[in-house]
């Protein structure tokens, strides 16, 4: 049989499509979800109850910035700051489409002004400035606005003697803004350094994925770094590194568990206990910072 005849025979076969729960016409949209890792079908209500962690394989589904903040902050304690900051187009950048269109599309899809949300909150009663990045907004890339909001978060925390808790998820620098995007690495690192001099704690929550200039700046400069299971954390991606060094990388390279074994992450913490762990950490570090301030 020729290859052409094989394809014709294949196309003429009759297949019976088995009904799937998610395809049942009388079920509304959003009732079922498929796990990206184990491919099991999960009832949406169970997924929400489990904090968007697959009960079959433990896969941590990516969260929006609002979901992340709701999961960590005390109920009703969050108050957003710098919500009006929006991106400009300093280069008049155009690739497959103009940068202004990419930003407008991201705002429409995510209902956010930018790729990070910051504000005041409390976690188990501890006053914090909290921030969460949202990968839906141009891959949560760090442009001028993201860098400015992170820097302002540290400055606000200094002024009000609060801890800083930042949940990161980013593909890296926003290259549509050219050199201005790369300058945010230095700006956020400098703001973090000023904050460190005040003796106040900074806890980073590294979620999937945290890459590029975000890892190389404020995400990698925390006092305590927790990562969610399976999160990809690094600078350049594994494929880029393999092509550069022409060597096969170890299994699980740059995953949270690998990074913890090699000292880049303090602990890998399941979402089910993450809030309690952060609260416990703040309890220790805030007490120490208050004691240090009284001693001086």
PDB file of N, CA and C in Angstrom, residues 98-196:
ATOM      1  N   UNK A  98       1.797  46.713  16.601  1.00  0.00           N
ATOM      2  CA  UNK A  98       2.355  47.785  17.433  1.00  0.00           C
ATOM      3  C   UNK A  98       2.273  47.447  18.918  1.00  0.00           C
ATOM      4  N   UNK A  99       3.247  47.959  19.662  1.00  0.00           N
ATOM      5  CA  UNK A  99       3.295  47.721  21.108  1.00  0.00           C
ATOM      6  C   UNK A  99       2.048  48.253  21.792  1.00  0.00           C
ATOM      7  N   UNK A 100       1.535  49.388  21.341  1.00  0.00           N
ATOM      8  CA  UNK A 100       0.339  49.954  21.970  1.00  0.00           C
ATOM      9  C   UNK A 100      -0.851  48.999  21.825  1.00  0.00           C
ATOM     10  N   UNK A 101      -0.913  48.267  20.723  1.00  0.00           N
ATOM     11  CA  UNK A 101      -1.988  47.292  20.539  1.00  0.00           C
ATOM     12  C   UNK A 101      -1.805  46.098  21.471  1.00  0.00           C
ATOM     13  N   UNK A 102      -0.552  45.679  21.668  1.00  0.00           N
ATOM     14  CA  UNK A 102      -0.278  44.571  22.594  1.00  0.00           C
ATOM     15  C   UNK A 102      -0.702  44.931  24.005  1.00  0.00           C
ATOM     16  N   UNK A 103      -0.403  46.170  24.414  1.00  0.00           N
ATOM     17  CA  UNK A 103      -0.775  46.617  25.756  1.00  0.00           C
ATOM     18  C   UNK A 103      -2.292  46.706  25.888  1.00  0.00           C
ATOM     19  N   UNK A 104      -2.943  47.245  24.878  1.00  0.00           N
ATOM     20  CA  UNK A 104      -4.401  47.370  24.916  1.00  0.00           C
ATOM     21  C   UNK A 104      -5.066  46.004  24.971  1.00  0.00           C
ATOM     22  N   UNK A 105      -4.533  45.053  24.208  1.00  0.00           N
ATOM     23  CA  UNK A 105      -5.078  43.696  24.219  1.00  0.00           C
ATOM     24  C   UNK A 105      -4.882  43.042  25.578  1.00  0.00           C
ATOM     25  N   UNK A 106      -3.703  43.254  26.181  1.00  0.00           N
ATOM     26  CA  UNK A 106      -3.427  42.681  27.504  1.00  0.00           C
ATOM     27  C   UNK A 106      -4.356  43.271  28.555  1.00  0.00           C
ATOM     28  N   UNK A 107      -4.616  44.563  28.467  1.00  0.00           N
ATOM     29  CA  UNK A 107      -5.536  45.195  29.421  1.00  0.00           C
ATOM     30  C   UNK A 107      -6.942  44.626  29.280  1.00  0.00           C
ATOM     31  N   UNK A 108      -7.364  44.418  28.038  1.00  0.00           N
ATOM     32  CA  UNK A 108      -8.695  43.886  27.800  1.00  0.00           C
ATOM     33  C   UNK A 108      -8.831  42.448  28.291  1.00  0.00           C
ATOM     34  N   UNK A 109      -7.805  41.629  28.024  1.00  0.00           N
ATOM     35  CA  UNK A 109      -7.867  40.215  28.378  1.00  0.00           C
ATOM     36  C   UNK A 109      -7.751  39.972  29.884  1.00  0.00           C
ATOM     37  N   UNK A 110      -6.944  40.798  30.553  1.00  0.00           N
ATOM     38  CA  UNK A 110      -6.668  40.576  31.975  1.00  0.00           C
ATOM     39  C   UNK A 110      -7.468  41.479  32.900  1.00  0.00           C
ATOM     40  N   UNK A 111      -8.051  42.545  32.357  1.00  0.00           N
ATOM     41  CA  UNK A 111      -8.750  43.554  33.153  1.00  0.00           C
ATOM     42  C   UNK A 111      -7.807  44.199  34.160  1.00  0.00           C
ATOM     43  N   UNK A 112      -6.543  44.311  33.779  1.00  0.00           N
ATOM     44  CA  UNK A 112      -5.526  44.945  34.611  1.00  0.00           C
ATOM     45  C   UNK A 112      -4.902  46.102  33.853  1.00  0.00           C
ATOM     46  N   UNK A 113      -4.355  47.076  34.594  1.00  0.00           N
ATOM     47  CA  UNK A 113      -3.660  48.195  33.964  1.00  0.00           C
ATOM     48  C   UNK A 113      -2.231  47.825  33.604  1.00  0.00           C
ATOM     49  N   UNK A 114      -1.648  46.920  34.371  1.00  0.00           N
ATOM     50  CA  UNK A 114      -0.265  46.486  34.111  1.00  0.00           C
ATOM     51  C   UNK A 114      -0.059  45.076  34.659  1.00  0.00           C
ATOM     52  N   UNK A 115       1.180  44.584  34.527  1.00  0.00           N
ATOM     53  CA  UNK A 115       1.471  43.185  34.819  1.00  0.00           C
ATOM     54  C   UNK A 115       1.696  42.888  36.296  1.00  0.00           C
ATOM     55  N   UNK A 116       1.609  43.906  37.145  1.00  0.00           N
ATOM     56  CA  UNK A 116       1.744  43.674  38.585  1.00  0.00           C
ATOM     57  C   UNK A 116       0.709  44.509  39.329  1.00  0.00           C
ATOM     58  N   UNK A 117       0.183  43.945  40.385  1.00  0.00           N
ATOM     59  CA  UNK A 117      -0.746  44.641  41.276  1.00  0.00           C
ATOM     60  C   UNK A 117      -0.078  44.756  42.630  1.00  0.00           C
ATOM     61  N   UNK A 118      -0.042  45.956  43.202  1.00  0.00           N
ATOM     62  CA  UNK A 118       0.592  46.181  44.499  1.00  0.00           C
ATOM     63  C   UNK A 118      -0.359  46.929  45.421  1.00  0.00           C
ATOM     64  N   UNK A 119      -0.120  46.780  46.720  1.00  0.00           N
ATOM     65  CA  UNK A 119      -0.950  47.503  47.673  1.00  0.00           C
ATOM     66  C   UNK A 119      -0.625  47.158  49.112  1.00  0.00           C
ATOM     67  N   UNK A 120      -1.329  47.825  50.015  1.00  0.00           N
ATOM     68  CA  UNK A 120      -1.219  47.531  51.441  1.00  0.00           C
ATOM     69  C   UNK A 120      -2.120  46.354  51.784  1.00  0.00           C
ATOM     70  N   UNK A 121      -1.694  45.568  52.761  1.00  0.00           N
ATOM     71  CA  UNK A 121      -2.526  44.460  53.243  1.00  0.00           C
ATOM     72  C   UNK A 121      -1.963  44.010  54.576  1.00  0.00           C
ATOM     73  N   UNK A 122      -2.583  42.999  55.143  1.00  0.00           N
ATOM     74  CA  UNK A 122      -2.025  42.319  56.312  1.00  0.00           C
ATOM     75  C   UNK A 122      -2.098  40.821  56.067  1.00  0.00           C
ATOM     76  N   UNK A 123      -1.134  40.105  56.624  1.00  0.00           N
ATOM     77  CA  UNK A 123      -1.107  38.650  56.547  1.00  0.00           C
ATOM     78  C   UNK A 123      -1.024  38.133  57.969  1.00  0.00           C
ATOM     79  N   UNK A 124      -2.104  37.537  58.433  1.00  0.00           N
ATOM     80  CA  UNK A 124      -2.220  37.085  59.819  1.00  0.00           C
ATOM     81  C   UNK A 124      -1.929  38.238  60.781  1.00  0.00           C
ATOM     82  N   UNK A 125      -2.372  39.417  60.402  1.00  0.00           N
ATOM     83  CA  UNK A 125      -2.209  40.586  61.247  1.00  0.00           C
ATOM     84  C   UNK A 125      -0.927  41.359  61.036  1.00  0.00           C
ATOM     85  N   UNK A 126       0.017  40.814  60.291  1.00  0.00           N
ATOM     86  CA  UNK A 126       1.292  41.498  60.052  1.00  0.00           C
ATOM     87  C   UNK A 126       1.120  42.498  58.899  1.00  0.00           C
ATOM     88  N   UNK A 127       1.443  43.770  59.113  1.00  0.00           N
ATOM     89  CA  UNK A 127       1.287  44.761  58.041  1.00  0.00           C
ATOM     90  C   UNK A 127       2.322  44.547  56.942  1.00  0.00           C
ATOM     91  N   UNK A 128       1.862  44.507  55.701  1.00  0.00           N
ATOM     92  CA  UNK A 128       2.762  44.263  54.574  1.00  0.00           C
ATOM     93  C   UNK A 128       2.381  45.165  53.411  1.00  0.00           C
ATOM     94  N   UNK A 129       3.352  45.349  52.530  1.00  0.00           N
ATOM     95  CA  UNK A 129       3.072  45.800  51.169  1.00  0.00           C
ATOM     96  C   UNK A 129       3.192  44.555  50.304  1.00  0.00           C
ATOM     97  N   UNK A 130       2.125  44.209  49.631  1.00  0.00           N
ATOM     98  CA  UNK A 130       2.075  42.963  48.878  1.00  0.00           C
ATOM     99  C   UNK A 130       1.954  43.269  47.391  1.00  0.00           C
ATOM    100  N   UNK A 131       2.573  42.421  46.590  1.00  0.00           N
ATOM    101  CA  UNK A 131       2.475  42.572  45.149  1.00  0.00           C
ATOM    102  C   UNK A 131       2.396  41.209  44.491  1.00  0.00           C
ATOM    103  N   UNK A 132       1.683  41.129  43.377  1.00  0.00           N
ATOM    104  CA  UNK A 132       1.568  39.873  42.637  1.00  0.00           C
ATOM    105  C   UNK A 132       1.609  40.171  41.150  1.00  0.00           C
ATOM    106  N   UNK A 133       2.406  39.414  40.430  1.00  0.00           N
ATOM    107  CA  UNK A 133       2.522  39.566  38.986  1.00  0.00           C
ATOM    108  C   UNK A 133       1.519  38.649  38.305  1.00  0.00           C
ATOM    109  N   UNK A 134       1.073  39.084  37.131  1.00  0.00           N
ATOM    110  CA  UNK A 134       0.034  38.352  36.397  1.00  0.00           C
ATOM    111  C   UNK A 134       0.555  38.023  35.004  1.00  0.00           C
ATOM    112  N   UNK A 135       0.762  36.722  34.750  1.00  0.00           N
ATOM    113  CA  UNK A 135       1.401  36.295  33.508  1.00  0.00           C
ATOM    114  C   UNK A 135       0.528  36.564  32.284  1.00  0.00           C
ATOM    115  N   UNK A 136      -0.753  36.804  32.460  1.00  0.00           N
ATOM    116  CA  UNK A 136      -1.629  37.081  31.325  1.00  0.00           C
ATOM    117  C   UNK A 136      -1.275  38.399  30.645  1.00  0.00           C
ATOM    118  N   UNK A 137      -0.616  39.290  31.359  1.00  0.00           N
ATOM    119  CA  UNK A 137      -0.300  40.616  30.833  1.00  0.00           C
ATOM    120  C   UNK A 137       1.089  40.597  30.181  1.00  0.00           C
ATOM    121  N   UNK A 138       1.119  40.278  28.903  1.00  0.00           N
ATOM    122  CA  UNK A 138       2.360  40.220  28.109  1.00  0.00           C
ATOM    123  C   UNK A 138       3.408  39.393  28.840  1.00  0.00           C
ATOM    124  N   UNK A 139       3.014  38.222  29.315  1.00  0.00           N
ATOM    125  CA  UNK A 139       3.951  37.340  30.006  1.00  0.00           C
ATOM    126  C   UNK A 139       4.516  37.935  31.281  1.00  0.00           C
ATOM    127  N   UNK A 140       3.783  38.876  31.893  1.00  0.00           N
ATOM    128  CA  UNK A 140       4.247  39.568  33.106  1.00  0.00           C
ATOM    129  C   UNK A 140       5.659  40.101  32.926  1.00  0.00           C
ATOM    130  N   UNK A 141       5.948  40.543  31.723  1.00  0.00           N
ATOM    131  CA  UNK A 141       7.279  41.097  31.449  1.00  0.00           C
ATOM    132  C   UNK A 141       7.472  42.406  32.207  1.00  0.00           C
ATOM    133  N   UNK A 142       8.732  42.686  32.550  1.00  0.00           N
ATOM    134  CA  UNK A 142       9.034  43.855  33.372  1.00  0.00           C
ATOM    135  C   UNK A 142       9.413  45.033  32.490  1.00  0.00           C
ATOM    136  N   UNK A 143       8.464  45.946  32.334  1.00  0.00           N
ATOM    137  CA  UNK A 143       8.738  47.199  31.672  1.00  0.00           C
ATOM    138  C   UNK A 143       8.871  48.317  32.694  1.00  0.00           C
ATOM    139  N   UNK A 144       8.788  49.550  32.216  1.00  0.00           N
ATOM    140  CA  UNK A 144       8.998  50.699  33.096  1.00  0.00           C
ATOM    141  C   UNK A 144       7.979  50.760  34.221  1.00  0.00           C
ATOM    142  N   UNK A 145       6.722  50.419  33.923  1.00  0.00           N
ATOM    143  CA  UNK A 145       5.688  50.516  34.947  1.00  0.00           C
ATOM    144  C   UNK A 145       5.865  49.443  36.016  1.00  0.00           C
ATOM    145  N   UNK A 146       6.166  48.220  35.608  1.00  0.00           N
ATOM    146  CA  UNK A 146       6.392  47.155  36.590  1.00  0.00           C
ATOM    147  C   UNK A 146       7.561  47.518  37.497  1.00  0.00           C
ATOM    148  N   UNK A 147       8.657  47.974  36.911  1.00  0.00           N
ATOM    149  CA  UNK A 147       9.813  48.367  37.717  1.00  0.00           C
ATOM    150  C   UNK A 147       9.485  49.503  38.662  1.00  0.00           C
ATOM    151  N   UNK A 148       8.721  50.482  38.187  1.00  0.00           N
ATOM    152  CA  UNK A 148       8.347  51.618  39.024  1.00  0.00           C
ATOM    153  C   UNK A 148       7.453  51.181  40.173  1.00  0.00           C
ATOM    154  N   UNK A 149       6.495  50.302  39.897  1.00  0.00           N
ATOM    155  CA  UNK A 149       5.581  49.860  40.949  1.00  0.00           C
ATOM    156  C   UNK A 149       6.314  49.017  41.998  1.00  0.00           C
ATOM    157  N   UNK A 150       7.275  48.215  41.582  1.00  0.00           N
ATOM    158  CA  UNK A 150       8.062  47.447  42.550  1.00  0.00           C
ATOM    159  C   UNK A 150       8.899  48.396  43.416  1.00  0.00           C
ATOM    160  N   UNK A 151       9.553  49.372  42.778  1.00  0.00           N
ATOM    161  CA  UNK A 151      10.347  50.342  43.538  1.00  0.00           C
ATOM    162  C   UNK A 151       9.481  51.117  44.518  1.00  0.00           C
ATOM    163  N   UNK A 152       8.310  51.544  44.076  1.00  0.00           N
ATOM    164  CA  UNK A 152       7.405  52.275  44.966  1.00  0.00           C
ATOM    165  C   UNK A 152       6.898  51.395  46.103  1.00  0.00           C
ATOM    166  N   UNK A 153       6.740  50.104  45.844  1.00  0.00           N
ATOM    167  CA  UNK A 153       6.305  49.189  46.907  1.00  0.00           C
ATOM    168  C   UNK A 153       7.329  49.164  48.040  1.00  0.00           C
ATOM    169  N   UNK A 154       8.600  49.093  47.693  1.00  0.00           N
ATOM    170  CA  UNK A 154       9.642  49.114  48.722  1.00  0.00           C
ATOM    171  C   UNK A 154       9.666  50.462  49.444  1.00  0.00           C
ATOM    172  N   UNK A 155       9.491  51.550  48.705  1.00  0.00           N
ATOM    173  CA  UNK A 155       9.508  52.880  49.335  1.00  0.00           C
ATOM    174  C   UNK A 155       8.324  53.063  50.289  1.00  0.00           C
ATOM    175  N   UNK A 156       7.153  52.574  49.891  1.00  0.00           N
ATOM    176  CA  UNK A 156       5.985  52.646  50.761  1.00  0.00           C
ATOM    177  C   UNK A 156       6.201  51.832  52.031  1.00  0.00           C
ATOM    178  N   UNK A 157       6.809  50.668  51.870  1.00  0.00           N
ATOM    179  CA  UNK A 157       7.061  49.817  53.036  1.00  0.00           C
ATOM    180  C   UNK A 157       8.049  50.471  54.003  1.00  0.00           C
ATOM    181  N   UNK A 158       9.022  51.185  53.469  1.00  0.00           N
ATOM    182  CA  UNK A 158       9.953  51.907  54.336  1.00  0.00           C
ATOM    183  C   UNK A 158       9.212  53.001  55.106  1.00  0.00           C
ATOM    184  N   UNK A 159       8.384  53.755  54.391  1.00  0.00           N
ATOM    185  CA  UNK A 159       7.690  54.879  55.011  1.00  0.00           C
ATOM    186  C   UNK A 159       6.734  54.423  56.100  1.00  0.00           C
ATOM    187  N   UNK A 160       6.118  53.256  55.931  1.00  0.00           N
ATOM    188  CA  UNK A 160       5.110  52.800  56.881  1.00  0.00           C
ATOM    189  C   UNK A 160       5.573  51.626  57.731  1.00  0.00           C
ATOM    190  N   UNK A 161       6.862  51.287  57.650  1.00  0.00           N
ATOM    191  CA  UNK A 161       7.457  50.220  58.464  1.00  0.00           C
ATOM    192  C   UNK A 161       6.689  48.902  58.286  1.00  0.00           C
ATOM    193  N   UNK A 162       6.546  48.500  57.034  1.00  0.00           N
ATOM    194  CA  UNK A 162       5.875  47.257  56.696  1.00  0.00           C
ATOM    195  C   UNK A 162       6.864  46.275  56.079  1.00  0.00           C
ATOM    196  N   UNK A 163       6.537  45.005  56.149  1.00  0.00           N
ATOM    197  CA  UNK A 163       7.269  43.990  55.399  1.00  0.00           C
ATOM    198  C   UNK A 163       6.830  44.047  53.934  1.00  0.00           C
ATOM    199  N   UNK A 164       7.604  43.432  53.057  1.00  0.00           N
ATOM    200  CA  UNK A 164       7.244  43.332  51.642  1.00  0.00           C
ATOM    201  C   UNK A 164       7.106  41.860  51.284  1.00  0.00           C
ATOM    202  N   UNK A 165       6.010  41.521  50.620  1.00  0.00           N
ATOM    203  CA  UNK A 165       5.775  40.163  50.112  1.00  0.00           C
ATOM    204  C   UNK A 165       5.426  40.295  48.637  1.00  0.00           C
ATOM    205  N   UNK A 166       6.265  39.715  47.772  1.00  0.00           N
ATOM    206  CA  UNK A 166       6.042  39.803  46.330  1.00  0.00           C
ATOM    207  C   UNK A 166       5.949  38.405  45.741  1.00  0.00           C
ATOM    208  N   UNK A 167       4.874  38.156  45.007  1.00  0.00           N
ATOM    209  CA  UNK A 167       4.702  36.902  44.281  1.00  0.00           C
ATOM    210  C   UNK A 167       5.074  37.159  42.826  1.00  0.00           C
ATOM    211  N   UNK A 168       6.102  36.488  42.347  1.00  0.00           N
ATOM    212  CA  UNK A 168       6.625  36.757  41.016  1.00  0.00           C
ATOM    213  C   UNK A 168       6.201  35.675  40.028  1.00  0.00           C
ATOM    214  N   UNK A 169       6.001  36.104  38.789  1.00  0.00           N
ATOM    215  CA  UNK A 169       5.754  35.203  37.663  1.00  0.00           C
ATOM    216  C   UNK A 169       6.023  36.035  36.420  1.00  0.00           C
ATOM    217  N   UNK A 170       7.101  35.736  35.704  1.00  0.00           N
ATOM    218  CA  UNK A 170       7.482  36.625  34.616  1.00  0.00           C
ATOM    219  C   UNK A 170       8.350  35.908  33.600  1.00  0.00           C
ATOM    220  N   UNK A 171       8.212  36.328  32.352  1.00  0.00           N
ATOM    221  CA  UNK A 171       9.091  35.828  31.308  1.00  0.00           C
ATOM    222  C   UNK A 171      10.368  36.635  31.185  1.00  0.00           C
ATOM    223  N   UNK A 172      10.477  37.749  31.907  1.00  0.00           N
ATOM    224  CA  UNK A 172      11.698  38.551  31.871  1.00  0.00           C
ATOM    225  C   UNK A 172      11.410  39.997  31.527  1.00  0.00           C
ATOM    226  N   UNK A 173      12.376  40.651  30.905  1.00  0.00           N
ATOM    227  CA  UNK A 173      12.260  42.074  30.569  1.00  0.00           C
ATOM    228  C   UNK A 173      11.309  42.261  29.384  1.00  0.00           C
ATOM    229  N   UNK A 174      10.647  43.406  29.346  1.00  0.00           N
ATOM    230  CA  UNK A 174       9.742  43.735  28.237  1.00  0.00           C
ATOM    231  C   UNK A 174      10.536  44.476  27.167  1.00  0.00           C
ATOM    232  N   UNK A 175      10.994  43.710  26.187  1.00  0.00           N
ATOM    233  CA  UNK A 175      11.937  44.262  25.228  1.00  0.00           C
ATOM    234  C   UNK A 175      11.311  45.260  24.263  1.00  0.00           C
ATOM    235  N   UNK A 176       9.982  45.367  24.238  1.00  0.00           N
ATOM    236  CA  UNK A 176       9.347  46.411  23.428  1.00  0.00           C
ATOM    237  C   UNK A 176       9.708  47.808  23.932  1.00  0.00           C
ATOM    238  N   UNK A 177      10.225  47.882  25.164  1.00  0.00           N
ATOM    239  CA  UNK A 177      10.649  49.169  25.714  1.00  0.00           C
ATOM    240  C   UNK A 177      12.164  49.321  25.700  1.00  0.00           C
ATOM    241  N   UNK A 178      12.855  48.378  25.061  1.00  0.00           N
ATOM    242  CA  UNK A 178      14.290  48.494  24.854  1.00  0.00           C
ATOM    243  C   UNK A 178      15.088  48.655  26.135  1.00  0.00           C
ATOM    244  N   UNK A 179      16.054  49.569  26.111  1.00  0.00           N
ATOM    245  CA  UNK A 179      16.940  49.778  27.248  1.00  0.00           C
ATOM    246  C   UNK A 179      16.194  50.193  28.512  1.00  0.00           C
ATOM    247  N   UNK A 180      15.062  50.879  28.339  1.00  0.00           N
ATOM    248  CA  UNK A 180      14.292  51.298  29.509  1.00  0.00           C
ATOM    249  C   UNK A 180      13.815  50.095  30.324  1.00  0.00           C
ATOM    250  N   UNK A 181      13.516  48.990  29.651  1.00  0.00           N
ATOM    251  CA  UNK A 181      13.089  47.794  30.384  1.00  0.00           C
ATOM    252  C   UNK A 181      14.263  47.193  31.162  1.00  0.00           C
ATOM    253  N   UNK A 182      15.445  47.211  30.562  1.00  0.00           N
ATOM    254  CA  UNK A 182      16.614  46.652  31.259  1.00  0.00           C
ATOM    255  C   UNK A 182      17.017  47.507  32.450  1.00  0.00           C
ATOM    256  N   UNK A 183      16.774  48.801  32.384  1.00  0.00           N
ATOM    257  CA  UNK A 183      17.108  49.693  33.502  1.00  0.00           C
ATOM    258  C   UNK A 183      16.290  49.377  34.751  1.00  0.00           C
ATOM    259  N   UNK A 184      15.162  48.707  34.577  1.00  0.00           N
ATOM    260  CA  UNK A 184      14.326  48.382  35.740  1.00  0.00           C
ATOM    261  C   UNK A 184      15.012  47.383  36.667  1.00  0.00           C
ATOM    262  N   UNK A 185      15.927  46.587  36.138  1.00  0.00           N
ATOM    263  CA  UNK A 185      16.669  45.656  36.986  1.00  0.00           C
ATOM    264  C   UNK A 185      17.476  46.430  38.021  1.00  0.00           C
ATOM    265  N   UNK A 186      18.192  47.455  37.552  1.00  0.00           N
ATOM    266  CA  UNK A 186      19.000  48.268  38.472  1.00  0.00           C
ATOM    267  C   UNK A 186      18.119  49.063  39.421  1.00  0.00           C
ATOM    268  N   UNK A 187      17.007  49.589  38.907  1.00  0.00           N
ATOM    269  CA  UNK A 187      16.129  50.413  39.752  1.00  0.00           C
ATOM    270  C   UNK A 187      15.512  49.594  40.878  1.00  0.00           C
ATOM    271  N   UNK A 188      14.986  48.402  40.545  1.00  0.00           N
ATOM    272  CA  UNK A 188      14.359  47.585  41.584  1.00  0.00           C
ATOM    273  C   UNK A 188      15.388  47.052  42.572  1.00  0.00           C
ATOM    274  N   UNK A 189      16.581  46.726  42.079  1.00  0.00           N
ATOM    275  CA  UNK A 189      17.639  46.247  42.980  1.00  0.00           C
ATOM    276  C   UNK A 189      18.079  47.350  43.940  1.00  0.00           C
ATOM    277  N   UNK A 190      18.157  48.582  43.441  1.00  0.00           N
ATOM    278  CA  UNK A 190      18.540  49.709  44.301  1.00  0.00           C
ATOM    279  C   UNK A 190      17.460  49.977  45.353  1.00  0.00           C
ATOM    280  N   UNK A 191      16.194  49.893  44.944  1.00  0.00           N
ATOM    281  CA  UNK A 191      15.108  50.097  45.900  1.00  0.00           C
ATOM    282  C   UNK A 191      15.114  49.021  46.966  1.00  0.00           C
ATOM    283  N   UNK A 192      15.399  47.798  46.554  1.00  0.00           N
ATOM    284  CA  UNK A 192      15.473  46.694  47.524  1.00  0.00           C
ATOM    285  C   UNK A 192      16.630  46.911  48.501  1.00  0.00           C
ATOM    286  N   UNK A 193      17.756  47.449  48.007  1.00  0.00           N
ATOM    287  CA  UNK A 193      18.908  47.715  48.867  1.00  0.00           C
ATOM    288  C   UNK A 193      18.577  48.777  49.911  1.00  0.00           C
ATOM    289  N   UNK A 194      17.876  49.825  49.507  1.00  0.00           N
ATOM    290  CA  UNK A 194      17.466  50.855  50.477  1.00  0.00           C
ATOM    291  C   UNK A 194      16.535  50.252  51.522  1.00  0.00           C
ATOM    292  N   UNK A 195      15.670  49.380  51.085  1.00  0.00           N
ATOM    293  CA  UNK A 195      14.745  48.714  52.007  1.00  0.00           C
ATOM    294  C   UNK A 195      15.508  47.826  52.992  1.00  0.00           C
ATOM    295  N   UNK A 196      16.520  47.113  52.504  1.00  0.00           N
ATOM    296  CA  UNK A 196      17.309  46.220  53.353  1.00  0.00           C
ATOM    297  C   UNK A 196      18.007  46.988  54.466  1.00  0.00           C
TER     298      UNK A 196
END
